[in-house]
mmCIF file of C-alpha atoms in Angstrom:
data_model
loop_
_atom_site.group_PDB
_atom_site.id
_atom_site.type_symbol
_atom_site.label_atom_id
_atom_site.label_comp_id
_atom_site.label_asym_id
_atom_site.label_seq_id
_atom_site.Cartn_x
_atom_site.Cartn_y
_atom_site.Cartn_z
ATOM 1 C CA MET Q 1 76.898 41.136 98.283
ATOM 2 C CA MET Q 2 79.490 43.924 98.609
ATOM 3 C CA ARG Q 3 80.732 44.697 102.071
ATOM 4 C CA ALA Q 4 80.592 48.523 102.710
ATOM 5 C CA ALA Q 5 81.872 51.037 105.210
ATOM 6 C CA LEU Q 6 79.518 54.048 105.766
ATOM 7 C CA ILE Q 7 81.414 57.416 106.457
ATOM 8 C CA GLY Q 8 79.614 60.337 107.957
ATOM 9 C CA VAL Q 9 81.160 63.821 108.913
ATOM 10 C CA ASP Q 10 79.260 65.737 111.378
ATOM 11 C CA PHE Q 11 79.497 69.444 110.398
ATOM 12 C CA GLY Q 12 77.141 70.544 113.219
ATOM 13 C CA LYS Q 13 73.853 70.070 111.491
ATOM 14 C CA GLY Q 14 70.903 68.882 113.546
ATOM 15 C CA ASP Q 15 69.793 66.037 111.249
ATOM 16 C CA PHE Q 16 73.162 64.216 111.154
ATOM 17 C CA ALA Q 17 71.857 60.991 112.761
ATOM 18 C CA ALA Q 18 68.787 60.801 110.494
ATOM 19 C CA SER Q 19 70.945 61.448 107.505
ATOM 20 C CA LEU Q 20 73.306 58.708 108.514
ATOM 21 C CA GLU Q 21 70.400 56.160 108.978
ATOM 22 C CA GLU Q 22 69.122 57.206 105.596
ATOM 23 C CA LEU Q 23 72.574 56.464 104.091
ATOM 24 C CA SER Q 24 72.299 52.863 105.473
ATOM 25 C CA LEU Q 25 68.947 52.454 103.854
ATOM 26 C CA LEU Q 26 70.289 53.763 100.547
ATOM 27 C CA THR Q 27 73.218 51.377 100.849
ATOM 28 C CA LYS Q 28 70.955 48.335 101.329
ATOM 29 C CA SER Q 29 68.706 49.570 98.434
ATOM 30 C CA ALA Q 30 71.781 49.651 96.187
ATOM 31 C CA GLY Q 31 72.536 46.096 97.075
ATOM 32 C CA ALA Q 32 75.423 46.501 99.491
ATOM 33 C CA ASP Q 33 75.757 45.414 103.052
ATOM 34 C CA PRO Q 34 76.884 48.065 105.527
ATOM 35 C CA ILE Q 35 79.265 46.403 107.782
ATOM 36 C CA THR Q 36 80.676 49.257 109.767
ATOM 37 C CA THR Q 37 79.988 53.044 110.171
ATOM 38 C CA ILE Q 38 82.731 55.580 110.944
ATOM 39 C CA VAL Q 39 81.977 59.092 111.946
ATOM 40 C CA CYS Q 40 83.864 62.204 112.813
ATOM 41 C CA LYS Q 41 83.414 65.851 113.511
ATOM 42 C CA ARG Q 42 84.866 68.594 111.455
ATOM 43 C CA SER Q 43 84.185 72.433 110.888
ATOM 44 C CA SER Q 44 84.811 72.052 107.166
ATOM 45 C CA PRO Q 45 85.801 69.299 104.720
ATOM 46 C CA ASP Q 46 89.562 68.542 104.187
ATOM 47 C CA ALA Q 47 90.495 69.755 100.706
ATOM 48 C CA ALA Q 48 92.461 66.570 99.741
ATOM 49 C CA LEU Q 49 90.725 63.674 101.633
ATOM 50 C CA PHE Q 50 87.516 65.302 103.004
ATOM 51 C CA VAL Q 51 88.007 63.607 106.332
ATOM 52 C CA GLY Q 52 91.732 64.421 106.970
ATOM 53 C CA SER Q 53 94.764 62.091 106.891
ATOM 54 C CA GLY Q 54 94.293 60.597 110.379
ATOM 55 C CA LYS Q 55 90.713 59.559 109.867
ATOM 56 C CA ALA Q 56 91.564 58.223 106.343
ATOM 57 C CA LYS Q 57 94.211 56.017 107.980
ATOM 58 C CA GLU Q 58 91.416 54.704 110.447
ATOM 59 C CA ILE Q 59 89.207 53.999 107.471
ATOM 60 C CA ALA Q 60 91.931 52.215 105.691
ATOM 61 C CA ASP Q 61 92.537 49.940 108.771
ATOM 62 C CA ALA Q 62 88.713 49.215 108.920
ATOM 63 C CA VAL Q 63 88.849 48.207 105.192
ATOM 64 C CA ILE Q 64 91.593 45.627 105.907
ATOM 65 C CA ASP Q 65 90.237 44.389 109.111
ATOM 66 C CA ASN Q 66 86.548 43.937 107.786
ATOM 67 C CA LYS Q 67 87.533 42.846 104.314
ATOM 68 C CA LEU Q 68 85.568 45.677 102.791
ATOM 69 C CA ASP Q 69 84.790 46.096 99.078
ATOM 70 C CA ILE Q 70 83.576 49.631 98.979
ATOM 71 C CA VAL Q 71 83.517 52.834 101.106
ATOM 72 C CA ILE Q 72 80.462 55.098 100.886
ATOM 73 C CA PHE Q 73 80.487 58.741 101.959
ATOM 74 C CA ASN Q 74 77.377 60.435 103.144
ATOM 75 C CA HIS Q 75 78.447 63.529 101.365
ATOM 76 C CA ALA Q 76 79.246 64.790 97.802
ATOM 77 C CA LEU Q 77 82.976 64.379 97.092
ATOM 78 C CA SER Q 78 85.002 66.414 94.502
ATOM 79 C CA PRO Q 79 86.646 64.389 91.779
ATOM 80 C CA ALA Q 80 90.062 65.131 93.449
ATOM 81 C CA GLN Q 81 88.974 63.938 96.882
ATOM 82 C CA GLN Q 82 87.523 60.713 95.516
ATOM 83 C CA ARG Q 83 90.699 60.063 93.505
ATOM 84 C CA ASN Q 84 92.828 60.775 96.600
ATOM 85 C CA LEU Q 85 90.660 58.522 98.789
ATOM 86 C CA GLU Q 86 90.820 55.590 96.388
ATOM 87 C CA ARG Q 87 94.518 55.665 96.307
ATOM 88 C CA THR Q 88 94.817 55.803 100.059
ATOM 89 C CA LEU Q 89 92.074 53.177 100.820
ATOM 90 C CA GLU Q 90 92.879 50.966 97.815
ATOM 91 C CA VAL Q 91 89.104 50.185 97.291
ATOM 92 C CA ARG Q 92 86.296 51.746 95.455
ATOM 93 C CA VAL Q 93 85.031 55.086 97.004
ATOM 94 C CA VAL Q 94 81.548 56.325 96.286
ATOM 95 C CA ASP Q 95 79.848 59.434 97.443
ATOM 96 C CA ARG Q 96 76.167 59.962 98.162
ATOM 97 C CA THR Q 97 75.384 61.455 94.666
ATOM 98 C CA SER Q 98 76.893 58.359 92.970
ATOM 99 C CA LEU Q 99 75.039 56.061 95.298
ATOM 100 C CA ILE Q 100 71.522 57.612 94.456
ATOM 101 C CA LEU Q 101 72.422 57.664 90.727
ATOM 102 C CA ASP Q 102 73.222 53.752 90.987
ATOM 103 C CA ILE Q 103 69.917 53.130 92.734
ATOM 104 C CA PHE Q 104 68.089 54.948 90.066
ATOM 105 C CA ALA Q 105 69.972 53.072 87.406
ATOM 106 C CA GLN Q 106 68.766 49.830 89.008
ATOM 107 C CA ARG Q 107 65.257 50.878 89.402
ATOM 108 C CA ALA Q 108 64.407 52.646 86.107
ATOM 109 C CA GLN Q 109 61.964 50.422 84.086
ATOM 110 C CA SER Q 110 60.494 52.624 81.433
ATOM 111 C CA HIS Q 111 62.349 53.794 78.268
ATOM 112 C CA GLU Q 112 62.085 57.338 79.478
ATOM 113 C CA GLY Q 113 63.324 56.590 82.900
ATOM 114 C CA LYS Q 114 66.373 54.787 81.622
ATOM 115 C CA LEU Q 115 67.160 57.730 79.364
ATOM 116 C CA GLN Q 116 66.891 60.107 82.338
ATOM 117 C CA VAL Q 117 69.026 58.128 84.529
ATOM 118 C CA GLU Q 118 71.732 57.681 81.819
ATOM 119 C CA LEU Q 119 71.703 61.383 81.135
ATOM 120 C CA ALA Q 120 72.231 62.101 84.936
ATOM 121 C CA GLN Q 121 74.947 59.548 85.083
ATOM 122 C CA LEU Q 122 76.875 60.964 82.125
ATOM 123 C CA GLN Q 123 76.550 64.546 83.509
ATOM 124 C CA HIS Q 124 77.949 63.359 86.751
ATOM 125 C CA LEU Q 125 80.722 61.360 84.942
ATOM 126 C CA ALA Q 126 81.792 64.439 82.974
ATOM 127 C CA THR Q 127 83.329 65.956 86.040
ATOM 128 C CA ARG Q 128 85.252 62.773 86.710
ATOM 129 C CA LEU Q 129 87.058 62.235 83.505
ATOM 130 C CA ILE Q 130 90.741 62.663 84.517
ATOM 131 C CA ARG Q 131 93.356 60.920 82.473
ATOM 132 C CA GLY Q 132 94.077 60.369 78.762
ATOM 133 C CA TRP Q 133 96.560 57.747 77.251
ATOM 134 C CA THR Q 134 100.017 58.510 78.507
ATOM 135 C CA HIS Q 135 101.506 58.515 75.132
ATOM 136 C CA LEU Q 136 99.113 60.999 73.820
ATOM 137 C CA GLU Q 137 99.094 63.454 76.773
ATOM 138 C CA ARG Q 138 100.715 66.179 74.778
ATOM 139 C CA GLN Q 139 99.842 67.337 71.275
ATOM 140 C CA LYS Q 140 103.061 68.280 69.527
ATOM 141 C CA GLY Q 141 103.389 70.977 66.824
ATOM 142 C CA GLY Q 142 105.880 71.369 64.003
ATOM 143 C CA ILE Q 143 106.467 69.263 60.799
ATOM 144 C CA GLY Q 144 106.868 65.627 61.678
ATOM 145 C CA LEU Q 145 106.050 66.248 65.335
ATOM 146 C CA ARG Q 146 102.235 66.685 65.306
ATOM 147 C CA GLY Q 147 100.225 64.181 67.352
ATOM 148 C CA PRO Q 148 97.167 62.204 66.225
ATOM 149 C CA GLY Q 149 94.873 65.121 66.849
ATOM 150 C CA GLU Q 150 93.053 64.236 70.291
ATOM 151 C CA THR Q 151 94.242 62.913 73.572
ATOM 152 C CA GLN Q 152 91.969 60.022 74.906
ATOM 153 C CA LEU Q 153 90.641 62.433 77.412
ATOM 154 C CA GLU Q 154 89.510 64.783 74.798
ATOM 155 C CA MET Q 155 87.984 61.924 72.870
ATOM 156 C CA ASP Q 156 86.172 60.785 75.895
ATOM 157 C CA ARG Q 157 84.820 64.147 76.556
ATOM 158 C CA ARG Q 158 83.654 64.605 72.865
ATOM 159 C CA LEU Q 159 81.979 61.161 72.836
ATOM 160 C CA LEU Q 160 80.339 61.842 76.068
ATOM 161 C CA GLY Q 161 79.126 65.207 74.828
ATOM 162 C CA ASP Q 162 77.743 63.618 71.742
ATOM 163 C CA ARG Q 163 75.816 61.074 73.813
ATOM 164 C CA VAL Q 164 74.479 63.766 76.152
ATOM 165 C CA LYS Q 165 73.187 65.761 73.070
ATOM 166 C CA ALA Q 166 71.504 62.612 71.732
ATOM 167 C CA LEU Q 167 69.761 61.811 75.107
ATOM 168 C CA ARG Q 168 68.552 65.328 75.508
ATOM 169 C CA ALA Q 169 67.062 65.248 71.974
ATOM 170 C CA ARG Q 170 65.298 62.013 72.670
ATOM 171 C CA LEU Q 171 64.076 63.187 76.073
ATOM 172 C CA GLU Q 172 62.799 66.501 74.323
ATOM 173 C CA LYS Q 173 60.763 64.351 72.026
ATOM 174 C CA LEU Q 174 59.260 62.473 74.904
ATOM 175 C CA HIS Q 175 58.636 65.838 76.630
ATOM 176 C CA ARG Q 176 56.613 67.076 73.577
ATOM 177 C CA GLN Q 177 54.577 63.820 73.669
ATOM 178 C CA ARG Q 178 53.750 64.451 77.359
ATOM 179 C CA ALA Q 179 52.714 68.030 76.554
ATOM 180 C CA THR Q 180 50.423 66.671 73.789
ATOM 181 C CA GLN Q 181 48.851 64.267 76.366
ATOM 182 C CA ARG Q 182 48.391 67.104 78.868
ATOM 183 C CA ARG Q 183 46.699 69.258 76.292
ATOM 184 C CA ALA Q 184 44.412 66.400 75.547
ATOM 185 C CA ARG Q 185 43.480 66.057 79.234
ATOM 186 C CA GLY Q 186 43.097 69.899 79.448
ATOM 187 C CA ARG Q 187 40.592 69.781 76.622
ATOM 188 C CA SER Q 188 38.545 67.069 78.520
ATOM 189 C CA HIS Q 189 38.663 69.283 81.557
ATOM 190 C CA ALA Q 190 40.127 66.575 83.761
ATOM 191 C CA PHE Q 191 41.280 67.829 87.200
ATOM 192 C CA SER Q 192 44.909 66.894 87.707
ATOM 193 C CA VAL Q 193 46.187 65.517 91.056
ATOM 194 C CA SER Q 194 49.854 64.584 91.615
ATOM 195 C CA LEU Q 195 51.229 62.558 94.633
ATOM 196 C CA VAL Q 196 54.499 64.033 95.799
ATOM 197 C CA GLY Q 197 56.518 63.253 98.921
ATOM 198 C CA TYR Q 198 59.676 62.011 100.482
ATOM 199 C CA THR Q 199 60.804 58.564 99.169
ATOM 200 C CA ASN Q 200 59.237 55.553 101.001
ATOM 201 C CA ALA Q 201 56.370 57.742 102.351
ATOM 202 C CA GLY Q 202 53.802 55.379 100.799
ATOM 203 C CA LYS Q 203 52.967 57.296 97.527
ATOM 204 C CA SER Q 204 52.756 54.270 95.325
ATOM 205 C CA THR Q 205 50.777 52.274 97.790
ATOM 206 C CA LEU Q 206 48.263 55.172 98.079
ATOM 207 C CA PHE Q 207 48.187 55.553 94.286
ATOM 208 C CA ASN Q 208 47.479 51.831 93.874
ATOM 209 C CA VAL Q 209 44.523 51.990 96.354
ATOM 210 C CA LEU Q 210 43.097 55.261 94.861
ATOM 211 C CA ALA Q 211 43.475 54.227 91.185
ATOM 212 C CA LYS Q 212 43.070 50.549 91.620
ATOM 213 C CA ALA Q 213 46.425 50.278 89.860
ATOM 214 C CA ARG Q 214 49.323 47.721 90.155
ATOM 215 C CA VAL Q 215 52.330 50.118 90.358
ATOM 216 C CA PHE Q 216 55.204 48.462 92.107
ATOM 217 C CA ALA Q 217 55.334 49.393 95.810
ATOM 218 C CA ALA Q 218 57.843 48.274 98.517
ATOM 219 C CA ASP Q 219 59.330 49.234 101.777
ATOM 220 C CA GLN Q 220 62.436 50.672 100.223
ATOM 221 C CA LEU Q 221 63.912 53.895 98.937
ATOM 222 C CA PHE Q 222 62.964 54.873 95.359
ATOM 223 C CA ALA Q 223 60.855 51.798 94.701
ATOM 224 C CA THR Q 224 59.155 53.701 91.896
ATOM 225 C CA LEU Q 225 60.795 55.972 89.466
ATOM 226 C CA ASP Q 226 58.386 56.312 86.562
ATOM 227 C CA THR Q 227 55.471 58.645 86.512
ATOM 228 C CA THR Q 228 52.142 56.759 86.158
ATOM 229 C CA SER Q 229 48.841 58.474 85.628
ATOM 230 C CA ARG Q 230 45.262 56.986 85.977
ATOM 231 C CA ARG Q 231 41.870 58.451 85.577
ATOM 232 C CA VAL Q 232 39.809 57.975 88.705
ATOM 233 C CA TYR Q 233 35.983 58.433 89.135
ATOM 234 C CA LEU Q 234 35.221 60.274 92.394
ATOM 235 C CA GLY Q 235 31.356 60.543 92.353
ATOM 236 C CA GLU Q 236 30.269 64.161 92.690
ATOM 237 C CA ALA Q 237 33.712 65.249 91.500
ATOM 238 C CA GLY Q 238 33.597 63.254 88.261
ATOM 239 C CA ASN Q 239 36.811 62.074 86.631
ATOM 240 C CA VAL Q 240 40.144 63.173 87.977
ATOM 241 C CA VAL Q 241 43.566 62.296 86.758
ATOM 242 C CA ILE Q 242 45.957 61.069 89.567
ATOM 243 C CA SER Q 243 49.693 60.791 88.881
ATOM 244 C CA ASP Q 244 52.286 58.949 91.071
ATOM 245 C CA THR Q 245 55.704 60.591 90.834
ATOM 246 C CA VAL Q 246 59.314 59.868 91.810
ATOM 247 C CA GLY Q 247 60.030 60.308 95.482
ATOM 248 C CA PHE Q 248 62.337 63.069 96.802
ATOM 249 C CA ILE Q 249 65.222 62.865 99.200
ATOM 250 C CA ARG Q 250 67.552 65.344 100.986
ATOM 251 C CA GLU Q 251 70.484 66.438 98.862
ATOM 252 C CA LEU Q 252 68.829 64.874 95.693
ATOM 253 C CA PRO Q 253 71.521 65.225 93.103
ATOM 254 C CA HIS Q 254 71.091 68.193 90.797
ATOM 255 C CA GLN Q 255 71.702 66.079 87.834
ATOM 256 C CA LEU Q 256 68.686 63.942 88.651
ATOM 257 C CA VAL Q 257 66.376 66.918 89.170
ATOM 258 C CA ALA Q 258 67.439 68.320 85.781
ATOM 259 C CA ALA Q 259 67.207 64.898 83.960
ATOM 260 C CA PHE Q 260 63.827 64.082 85.515
ATOM 261 C CA ARG Q 261 62.441 67.534 84.793
ATOM 262 C CA ALA Q 262 60.169 66.120 82.062
ATOM 263 C CA THR Q 263 58.800 63.543 84.426
ATOM 264 C CA LEU Q 264 58.371 66.055 87.117
ATOM 265 C CA GLU Q 265 56.471 68.302 84.809
ATOM 266 C CA GLU Q 266 53.395 66.234 85.707
ATOM 267 C CA THR Q 267 53.834 67.773 89.123
ATOM 268 C CA ILE Q 268 54.317 71.298 87.713
ATOM 269 C CA HIS Q 269 51.036 71.148 85.737
ATOM 270 C CA ALA Q 270 48.916 69.659 88.435
ATOM 271 C CA ASP Q 271 45.919 71.397 89.863
ATOM 272 C CA LEU Q 272 46.511 69.982 93.290
ATOM 273 C CA LEU Q 273 49.408 68.267 95.147
ATOM 274 C CA LEU Q 274 48.791 65.496 97.639
ATOM 275 C CA HIS Q 275 51.963 65.834 99.755
ATOM 276 C CA VAL Q 276 52.300 62.365 101.264
ATOM 277 C CA VAL Q 277 54.101 62.426 104.667
ATOM 278 C CA ASP Q 278 55.299 59.458 106.682
ATOM 279 C CA ALA Q 279 53.451 60.103 109.943
ATOM 280 C CA ALA Q 280 55.610 57.561 111.743
ATOM 281 C CA SER Q 281 58.963 59.142 110.790
ATOM 282 C CA PRO Q 282 60.618 61.037 113.573
ATOM 283 C CA VAL Q 283 62.108 63.401 110.966
ATOM 284 C CA ARG Q 284 58.932 64.054 109.091
ATOM 285 C CA MET Q 285 59.170 67.825 109.446
ATOM 286 C CA GLU Q 286 62.626 67.851 107.873
ATOM 287 C CA GLN Q 287 61.402 65.620 105.137
ATOM 288 C CA ILE Q 288 58.510 68.012 104.410
ATOM 289 C CA GLU Q 289 61.047 70.906 104.149
ATOM 290 C CA GLN Q 290 63.183 68.859 101.707
ATOM 291 C CA VAL Q 291 60.194 67.976 99.417
ATOM 292 C CA ASN Q 292 59.240 71.679 99.397
ATOM 293 C CA LEU Q 293 62.741 72.733 98.512
ATOM 294 C CA VAL Q 294 62.625 70.370 95.320
ATOM 295 C CA LEU Q 295 59.094 71.614 94.509
ATOM 296 C CA LYS Q 296 60.511 75.105 94.540
ATOM 297 C CA GLU Q 297 63.492 74.183 92.396
ATOM 298 C CA ILE Q 298 61.139 72.714 89.722
ATOM 299 C CA GLY Q 299 58.694 75.591 89.796
ATOM 300 C CA ALA Q 300 55.865 73.762 91.587
ATOM 301 C CA ASP Q 301 56.024 75.579 94.942
ATOM 302 C CA GLN Q 302 52.867 77.696 94.130
ATOM 303 C CA ILE Q 303 50.501 74.757 93.555
ATOM 304 C CA PRO Q 304 48.058 74.210 96.372
ATOM 305 C CA GLN Q 305 48.796 71.246 98.609
ATOM 306 C CA ILE Q 306 46.896 68.935 100.888
ATOM 307 C CA PHE Q 307 49.127 67.206 103.359
ATOM 308 C CA VAL Q 308 48.278 63.478 103.544
ATOM 309 C CA TRP Q 309 49.795 62.083 106.771
ATOM 310 C CA ASN Q 310 50.172 58.354 105.867
ATOM 311 C CA LYS Q 311 51.028 55.273 107.939
ATOM 312 C CA ILE Q 312 48.908 56.446 110.990
ATOM 313 C CA ASP Q 313 48.533 52.716 111.959
ATOM 314 C CA ALA Q 314 52.394 52.794 112.733
ATOM 315 C CA ALA Q 315 52.153 56.220 114.446
ATOM 316 C CA GLY Q 316 49.121 55.450 116.534
ATOM 317 C CA ILE Q 317 47.036 58.255 115.136
ATOM 318 C CA GLU Q 318 43.350 58.059 114.381
ATOM 319 C CA PRO Q 319 41.921 58.973 110.838
ATOM 320 C CA ALA Q 320 40.853 62.534 110.677
ATOM 321 C CA LEU Q 321 40.355 65.478 108.318
ATOM 322 C CA GLU Q 322 41.844 68.765 109.760
ATOM 323 C CA ARG Q 323 40.902 72.302 108.548
ATOM 324 C CA ASP Q 324 42.451 75.644 109.115
ATOM 325 C CA GLU Q 325 40.729 78.741 110.484
ATOM 326 C CA TYR Q 326 39.191 79.578 107.122
ATOM 327 C CA ASP Q 327 37.683 76.124 106.902
ATOM 328 C CA LYS Q 328 40.001 74.987 104.132
ATOM 329 C CA ILE Q 329 41.376 71.539 104.224
ATOM 330 C CA ARG Q 330 44.782 71.386 105.856
ATOM 331 C CA ARG Q 331 45.647 67.756 106.573
ATOM 332 C CA VAL Q 332 44.119 64.310 106.124
ATOM 333 C CA PHE Q 333 45.384 61.511 108.361
ATOM 334 C CA ILE Q 334 45.145 58.011 106.670
ATOM 335 C CA SER Q 335 46.774 54.582 106.326
ATOM 336 C CA ALA Q 336 47.104 53.513 102.680
ATOM 337 C CA GLN Q 337 48.099 50.033 103.927
ATOM 338 C CA THR Q 338 44.943 49.436 106.073
ATOM 339 C CA GLY Q 339 42.529 51.727 104.111
ATOM 340 C CA ALA Q 340 41.821 53.824 107.217
ATOM 341 C CA GLY Q 341 40.850 57.335 106.403
ATOM 342 C CA LEU Q 342 40.671 56.924 102.673
ATOM 343 C CA ASP Q 343 37.147 58.062 102.589
ATOM 344 C CA LEU Q 344 38.229 61.218 104.158
ATOM 345 C CA LEU Q 345 40.928 61.708 101.521
ATOM 346 C CA ARG Q 346 38.408 61.043 98.671
ATOM 347 C CA GLN Q 347 36.062 63.594 100.455
ATOM 348 C CA ALA Q 348 38.887 66.137 100.484
ATOM 349 C CA ILE Q 349 39.757 65.780 96.852
ATOM 350 C CA THR Q 350 36.108 65.980 95.926
ATOM 351 C CA GLU Q 351 35.616 69.190 97.858
ATOM 352 C CA VAL Q 352 38.624 70.856 96.137
ATOM 353 C CA VAL Q 353 37.497 69.689 92.707
ATOM 354 C CA LYS Q 354 33.927 71.108 93.281
ATOM 355 C CA THR Q 355 35.292 74.416 94.578
ATOM 356 C CA ASN Q 356 37.608 74.509 91.549
ATOM 357 C CA ASN Q 357 34.687 73.958 89.115
ATOM 358 C CA SER Q 358 32.384 76.346 90.797
ATOM 359 C CA THR Q 359 34.996 79.214 90.627
ATOM 360 C CA ASP Q 360 36.014 78.246 87.159
ATOM 361 C CA SER Q 361 32.490 78.870 86.051
ATOM 362 C CA ASP Q 362 32.946 82.417 87.382
ATOM 363 C CA GLY Q 363 36.003 82.949 85.400
ATOM 364 C CA THR Q 364 38.412 82.768 88.348
ATOM 365 C CA GLU Q 365 41.059 80.400 89.364
ATOM 366 C CA GLY Q 366 39.628 77.800 91.785
ATOM 367 C CA ALA Q 367 42.907 76.810 93.175
ATOM 368 C CA GLU Q 368 43.755 80.130 94.509
ATOM 369 C CA ASP Q 369 41.721 79.722 97.677
ATOM 370 C CA LEU Q 370 43.655 76.677 98.785
ATOM 371 C CA PRO Q 371 46.599 76.899 101.120
ATOM 372 C CA LEU Q 372 50.041 77.186 99.637
ATOM 373 C CA PRO Q 373 52.998 75.394 101.247
ATOM 374 C CA ASP Q 374 54.396 78.561 102.980
ATOM 375 C CA GLN Q 375 51.013 79.246 104.538
ATOM 376 C CA LEU Q 376 50.887 75.868 106.244
ATOM 377 C CA HIS Q 377 52.250 75.327 109.641
ATOM 378 C CA VAL Q 378 52.535 71.583 110.150
#
C-alpha cells in the first residue's frame, strides 16, 4: 500500500476540518495509507507551489522522514503547481480532482461507467500535457529544414482529442438508448423515483431494501457508480421505478459531472427525488447544500424532494414522518440498515404517487404541490 502525506490549506472556510477528514477517507478508498497530515493557513494559494516555499520544504522533509510514496493535496492544483511540487518533493503529487478520478476508475463496473470515467480522465489529462520530444520541439521552415510535421506534444493532443471524440460518440449512443428506455417507461405511466445524496449516505443500502436488489453497498466513498433501476410494487401506488445514482461530494470535479451527465439524466427525468442524508454526520447540512448545488448544475433542482434522514440508529433518533405547515411530507427518518422507519418511507412515496395520479387526471402536474429544495428548511 502506498504511503501518503495529506496536505490541507485553510483559507478561512468553516468546513476545513470536515473536508480534511473527507480527504483521509478518499485516500483510503483509493488504496493508499495516510501516514501524516500537514496543514497551514494562507489567504490565497501560492502561484508556484500552492503552499509556499517554506511549507514545501517542510513537506519534502516529511517525505524523506516517513518514506512516503505520494503527496495528496486537498485542493485542485494547476498543472504548473503540480509540476513544480513534484520537482521540489521528488515524489508523485496528486490533487483532489485526480484522487476522485482515480477512485471512479477503480470502481466503474459497467461499460458505460468505464467510458464515462475514461472521458473524464482524458479531459483532465488534456490540461496536463506539457512536453514534446526535445529533438522535435521546433518545426523548421525552408527547403531541407522542415521538421517531420508534428511535435510529440501536438501528436499527443491530437490522439487524445480523437479518443475524446470517440468516447463522446459512444456515450451519445448509450444516451439515446437510455432515452428510449425512459420513453417506454413513460408510456407505461410508471412513476419514477431517484435516490440522490452525498456519497456514503446509504443510498445503495436503501435501494437494496426497497427494490430487493443486490447492488454493491459498502461503508466507503463512491461504493456505487452505475445507475441501477428496478420496478417496485407499492400496494395502492402500484408500480414505481426506483433508481440508485452515483453519490455526490464537495468539489466534485466538473469533468465527472459532465461525463456522468447521461447517467445523471435518470435524476433529471425523475418525478420525485429521495434525498438521502446521513443523519449521524456532524456536517450533514453542508452535505445537503453540496448535493443541491450539483442538482442545480445538472438541471434537477426544480424536481420535488423528500429528505430521507438515514442511519437514525447511529444518530439516536426515532423513526418518524415529518410534515410542513401545509401537511406536505417534509422528512422521513429511517435506518436502511435495521429497517426502522421503512414503512413510513413507503407510505410517503405512496402518498406522493397517489397525489400525482389524482392531479394528472385533472390535467395538472401532480408534482408542483410538493416542496422544492429552496422551500425546505432542514
